[in-house]
Short mmCIF file of C-alpha atoms in Angstrom, two decimals:
data_model
loop_
_atom_site.label_atom_id
_atom_site.label_comp_id
_atom_site.label_asym_id
_atom_site.label_seq_id
_atom_site.Cartn_x
_atom_site.Cartn_y
_atom_site.Cartn_z
CA TYR A 58 11.29 16.14 11.04
CA ILE A 59 7.50 15.40 11.56
CA LYS A 60 8.76 12.26 13.54
CA LEU A 61 11.03 14.25 15.64
CA GLY A 62 8.20 16.49 16.45
CA GLN A 63 6.06 13.88 17.38
CA PHE A 64 8.51 12.71 19.69
CA ILE A 65 8.91 16.12 21.29
CA ALA A 66 5.08 16.21 21.56
CA SER A 67 4.92 12.86 23.47
CA SER A 68 7.78 13.68 25.87
CA PRO A 69 6.41 16.22 28.41
CA SER A 70 8.86 15.18 30.84
CA ILE A 71 11.80 16.16 28.71
CA PHE A 72 10.75 19.20 26.75
CA PRO A 73 9.22 22.56 27.92
CA ALA A 74 5.46 22.75 27.93
CA ALA A 75 5.38 25.28 25.20
CA TYR A 76 7.25 22.97 22.94
CA VAL A 77 5.16 20.04 23.79
CA GLU A 78 1.94 21.99 22.96
CA GLU A 79 3.32 23.47 19.77
CA PHE A 80 4.57 20.05 18.31
CA GLN A 81 1.23 18.37 19.09
CA ARG A 82 0.31 19.64 15.60
CA CYS A 83 2.77 17.11 14.14
CA LEU A 84 0.64 14.34 15.49
CA ASP A 85 -2.37 14.84 13.27
CA GLN A 86 -2.38 18.43 11.96
CA THR A 87 0.26 18.62 9.37
CA PRO A 88 -0.72 20.46 6.03
CA SER A 89 -2.93 18.19 4.06
CA LEU A 90 -3.20 17.61 0.29
CA PRO A 91 -5.88 18.82 -1.97
CA PHE A 92 -8.67 16.16 -2.51
CA ASP A 93 -8.21 15.87 -6.15
CA LYS A 94 -4.77 14.55 -5.49
CA ILE A 95 -6.03 12.17 -2.91
CA LYS A 96 -8.77 10.88 -5.23
CA GLN A 97 -6.27 10.32 -7.91
CA ILE A 98 -4.13 8.08 -5.41
CA ILE A 99 -7.14 6.11 -4.25
CA GLU A 100 -8.37 5.30 -7.86
CA GLN A 101 -4.77 4.53 -9.11
CA ASP A 102 -4.28 2.14 -5.95
CA LEU A 103 -7.71 0.44 -6.12
CA GLY A 104 -7.94 0.36 -10.03
CA LYS A 105 -11.49 1.66 -10.11
CA PRO A 106 -13.41 4.87 -9.52
CA ILE A 107 -14.17 6.20 -6.14
CA SER A 108 -17.98 5.74 -6.82
CA GLN A 109 -17.51 2.09 -7.26
CA VAL A 110 -16.31 1.56 -3.69
CA PHE A 111 -17.65 4.56 -1.58
CA SER A 112 -21.03 6.17 -1.45
CA HIS A 113 -19.61 9.24 -0.04
CA ILE A 114 -16.16 10.44 0.93
CA ASP A 115 -15.37 13.77 2.70
CA THR A 116 -13.26 16.13 0.89
CA LYS A 117 -11.68 17.62 3.75
CA ALA A 118 -9.27 15.52 5.79
CA LEU A 119 -10.07 14.30 9.39
CA ALA A 120 -6.15 14.21 10.09
CA SER A 121 -2.96 14.67 8.31
CA ALA A 122 0.53 13.19 9.70
CA SER A 123 4.01 12.35 8.33
CA ILE A 124 3.05 9.28 6.08
CA ALA A 125 -0.56 9.81 5.27
CA GLN A 126 -3.79 11.61 5.67
CA VAL A 127 -7.29 10.32 6.64
CA HIS A 128 -10.75 10.98 5.19
CA ALA A 129 -13.99 9.90 6.71
CA ALA A 130 -16.32 8.13 4.10
CA LYS A 131 -19.06 5.51 3.78
CA LEU A 132 -18.78 2.29 1.76
CA LEU A 133 -21.37 1.33 -0.77
CA SER A 134 -22.39 -1.51 1.65
CA GLY A 135 -23.27 1.20 4.44
CA GLU A 136 -20.41 1.03 6.73
CA ASP A 137 -18.81 4.13 8.28
CA VAL A 138 -15.08 3.98 7.50
CA VAL A 139 -11.88 6.09 7.37
CA VAL A 140 -9.62 5.97 4.37
CA LYS A 141 -5.85 6.46 5.08
CA VAL A 142 -4.04 7.63 1.89
CA GLN A 143 -0.50 7.61 1.61
CA LYS A 144 1.12 10.92 0.46
CA PRO A 145 3.07 10.80 -2.78
CA GLY A 146 6.79 10.51 -2.69
CA VAL A 147 6.91 9.64 0.94
CA GLN A 148 9.41 6.55 0.31
CA ALA A 149 11.83 8.60 -1.62
CA VAL A 150 11.86 11.22 0.95
CA LEU A 151 12.35 8.75 3.77
CA THR A 152 15.11 6.98 1.78
CA THR A 153 16.83 10.34 1.05
CA ASP A 154 16.72 11.54 4.58
CA MET A 155 17.63 8.42 6.30
CA ASN A 156 20.49 7.69 3.99
CA ALA A 157 21.89 11.20 4.91
CA VAL A 158 21.42 10.51 8.63
CA TYR A 159 23.13 7.05 8.26
CA LEU A 160 26.13 8.70 6.40
CA PHE A 161 26.61 11.35 9.27
CA THR A 162 26.16 8.70 11.97
CA ARG A 163 29.09 6.60 10.39
CA ILE A 164 31.21 9.61 9.86
CA PHE A 165 30.91 10.41 13.51
CA GLU A 166 31.49 6.89 14.82
CA LEU A 167 34.86 6.93 12.79
CA ILE A 168 35.81 10.16 14.10
CA LEU A 169 34.97 9.97 17.66
CA PRO A 170 37.16 7.84 19.78
CA ASN A 171 35.82 4.95 21.96
CA THR A 172 32.61 4.58 19.96
CA ASP A 173 31.35 1.25 19.12
CA LYS A 174 31.44 0.82 15.36
CA ASP A 175 27.94 0.53 13.85
CA ALA A 176 26.38 1.14 17.27
CA VAL A 177 24.30 4.34 16.20
CA ALA A 178 24.35 3.58 12.47
CA GLY A 179 22.91 0.22 13.03
CA LEU A 180 20.00 1.82 14.93
CA VAL A 181 19.37 4.24 12.04
CA SER A 182 19.34 1.20 9.88
CA GLU A 183 16.52 -0.46 11.83
CA MET A 184 14.59 2.71 12.00
CA TYR A 185 14.81 3.22 8.09
CA GLN A 186 13.47 -0.32 7.69
CA SER A 187 10.62 0.16 10.07
CA MET A 188 9.50 3.45 8.54
CA ILE A 189 9.68 1.93 5.02
CA ASP A 190 7.43 -0.92 6.42
CA GLU A 191 5.15 1.78 7.44
CA CYS A 192 4.60 2.66 3.88
CA ASP A 193 3.14 -0.74 2.98
CA PHE A 194 -0.53 -0.67 3.90
CA TYR A 195 -0.83 -4.38 3.16
CA LYS A 196 1.33 -5.00 6.16
CA GLU A 197 -0.59 -2.56 8.38
CA ALA A 198 -4.02 -4.10 7.37
CA ASP A 199 -2.59 -7.53 8.35
CA ASN A 200 -1.23 -5.96 11.69
CA LEU A 201 -4.71 -4.80 12.41
CA ARG A 202 -6.15 -8.27 11.73
CA GLN A 203 -3.61 -9.96 14.03
CA PHE A 204 -4.06 -7.43 16.90
CA ARG A 205 -7.93 -7.72 16.73
CA GLN A 206 -7.36 -11.43 16.89
CA PHE A 207 -4.99 -10.98 19.97
CA LEU A 208 -7.76 -8.89 21.71
CA GLN A 209 -10.40 -11.61 21.09
CA ASP A 210 -8.01 -14.56 22.29
CA SER A 211 -7.17 -12.52 25.46
CA ASN A 212 -10.71 -11.56 26.14
CA ILE A 213 -9.83 -8.04 26.27
CA ASP A 214 -12.94 -5.89 25.76
CA THR A 215 -11.60 -2.55 27.19
CA VAL A 216 -9.36 -1.84 24.09
CA VAL A 217 -10.37 -2.07 20.45
CA ALA A 218 -8.74 -1.69 16.93
CA PRO A 219 -10.49 -0.84 13.90
CA LYS A 220 -11.47 -3.58 11.27
CA PRO A 221 -9.76 -3.28 7.98
CA TYR A 222 -11.75 -3.69 4.79
CA SER A 223 -9.61 -5.44 2.21
CA GLN A 224 -12.04 -4.89 -0.86
CA ALA A 225 -11.44 -1.11 -0.36
CA SER A 226 -7.59 -1.30 0.39
CA GLY A 227 -4.43 -1.34 -1.36
CA SER A 228 -0.65 -0.83 -0.88
CA ARG A 229 -1.16 3.00 -0.41
CA VAL A 230 -4.80 3.11 0.68
CA LEU A 231 -6.26 1.46 3.84
CA THR A 232 -9.87 1.56 4.60
CA MET A 233 -10.80 0.93 8.19
CA GLU A 234 -13.82 0.81 10.42
CA ARG A 235 -14.37 4.39 11.92
CA LEU A 236 -14.04 4.76 15.57
CA TYR A 237 -15.91 7.73 17.27
CA GLY A 238 -14.06 9.11 20.10
CA THR A 239 -11.94 11.89 21.70
CA ALA A 240 -8.10 12.31 21.25
CA LEU A 241 -5.99 12.50 24.38
CA THR A 242 -4.80 15.90 23.19
CA ASP A 243 -8.27 17.43 23.53
CA PRO A 244 -8.69 17.87 27.11
CA GLU A 245 -11.65 20.30 26.82
CA THR A 246 -13.68 17.83 24.93
CA LEU A 247 -12.97 15.11 27.25
CA GLU A 248 -14.06 17.39 30.25
CA LYS A 249 -17.36 18.26 28.33
CA ARG A 250 -18.12 14.55 27.80
CA ASN A 251 -17.17 13.79 31.33
CA ILE A 252 -14.56 11.27 30.24
CA ASP A 253 -11.88 10.39 32.62
CA PRO A 254 -8.76 9.54 30.66
CA ALA A 255 -6.89 8.04 33.66
CA GLN A 256 -8.86 4.51 33.49
CA GLY A 257 -8.59 4.51 29.58
CA LEU A 258 -4.90 5.01 29.82
CA PHE A 259 -4.54 2.43 32.51
CA ASN A 260 -6.35 -0.14 30.27
CA ALA A 261 -4.21 0.91 27.31
CA LEU A 262 -0.94 0.39 28.99
CA ASN A 263 -2.13 -3.10 30.48
CA THR A 264 -3.14 -4.10 26.89
CA TRP A 265 0.14 -2.85 25.40
CA PHE A 266 2.38 -4.61 28.13
CA ALA A 267 0.21 -7.85 27.40
CA SER A 268 1.06 -7.70 23.64
CA LEU A 269 4.72 -7.80 24.30
CA THR A 270 4.46 -11.45 25.41
CA GLN A 271 1.09 -12.75 24.02
CA CYS A 272 1.11 -10.94 20.45
CA THR A 273 3.22 -11.49 17.72
CA PHE A 274 4.28 -7.73 17.76
CA PHE A 275 3.48 -4.68 19.76
CA HIS A 276 2.44 -1.22 18.82
CA ALA A 277 5.64 0.78 18.31
CA ASP A 278 4.15 4.35 17.60
CA LEU A 279 1.72 4.68 20.57
CA HIS A 280 1.81 8.41 20.97
CA SER A 281 -1.35 10.31 22.13
CA GLY A 282 -2.29 11.18 18.49
CA ASN A 283 -2.89 7.24 17.98
CA LEU A 284 -5.16 6.63 20.91
CA LEU A 285 -8.85 7.37 21.04
CA LEU A 286 -11.00 7.46 24.06
CA LEU A 287 -14.29 6.12 22.93
CA ASP A 288 -17.57 7.34 24.26
CA ASP A 289 -18.32 3.86 25.93
CA GLY A 290 -14.99 3.96 27.98
CA ARG A 291 -13.06 1.65 25.65
CA VAL A 292 -9.68 2.84 24.01
CA GLY A 293 -9.11 2.82 20.34
CA PHE A 294 -5.49 1.80 19.32
CA ILE A 295 -5.14 3.21 15.56
CA ASP A 296 -2.19 3.49 13.07
CA PHE A 297 -0.61 0.09 13.26
CA GLY A 298 2.03 1.03 10.42
CA MET A 299 4.92 0.82 12.84
CA VAL A 300 5.22 -2.21 15.20
CA GLY A 301 8.01 -4.00 16.97
CA ARG A 302 8.76 -7.45 17.69
CA ILE A 303 10.65 -9.27 20.66
CA GLN A 304 11.99 -12.79 19.80
CA PRO A 305 10.95 -15.37 22.32
CA GLU A 306 14.36 -16.15 23.21
CA ALA A 307 15.02 -12.41 24.28
CA TRP A 308 12.39 -12.99 26.93
#
């Protein structure tokens, strides 16, 4: 349901403005878990107390969405980071929900005439696998490393992706470099800081299109909650849990 809300929030040309504005909360303002639960998940996943990894971690979440919530922190080595922590039971909820959707789509395909068998159900299966992959933070950390390498190899300096810290990450915890900027969904702050989002979006789209052919994958969840306009004019791509790939023969 949160993913559906994110789609509505990112589709102002399809849905009424009131719906788009209300569902923007689904991008990064869903209810967050209490910190004691988050601390337990971090220590279980990393196999050590928080004090052995971080010198400080904020108890209040910076953001919270469908899969995880994010907390600001500082490593013992001094770097400012954000810690993305997967909410408990996410994979079980995804499996239950998507199995129900798959069952209903198969029934409709059988009932409705002139419907290609497995057309919609096949799409649901692909969506399910993509969302399950989003729950594997090892894969997301690897996606970040590959995308950063793509930016370097392509001499792109207008877009940046956060550096992952493997020593403070696991399958359900991902620690990344903290990027300081303004979300596209915060026009008041953009105006106060005299930041023009047009050029940033132009650079972001150019980079995204370049990644279709020059990177091994492309960002498949690039809604406004996953873009940051940095104070120096660059654009930060965040949340690389959901990516897509186009085989060379398809081009």
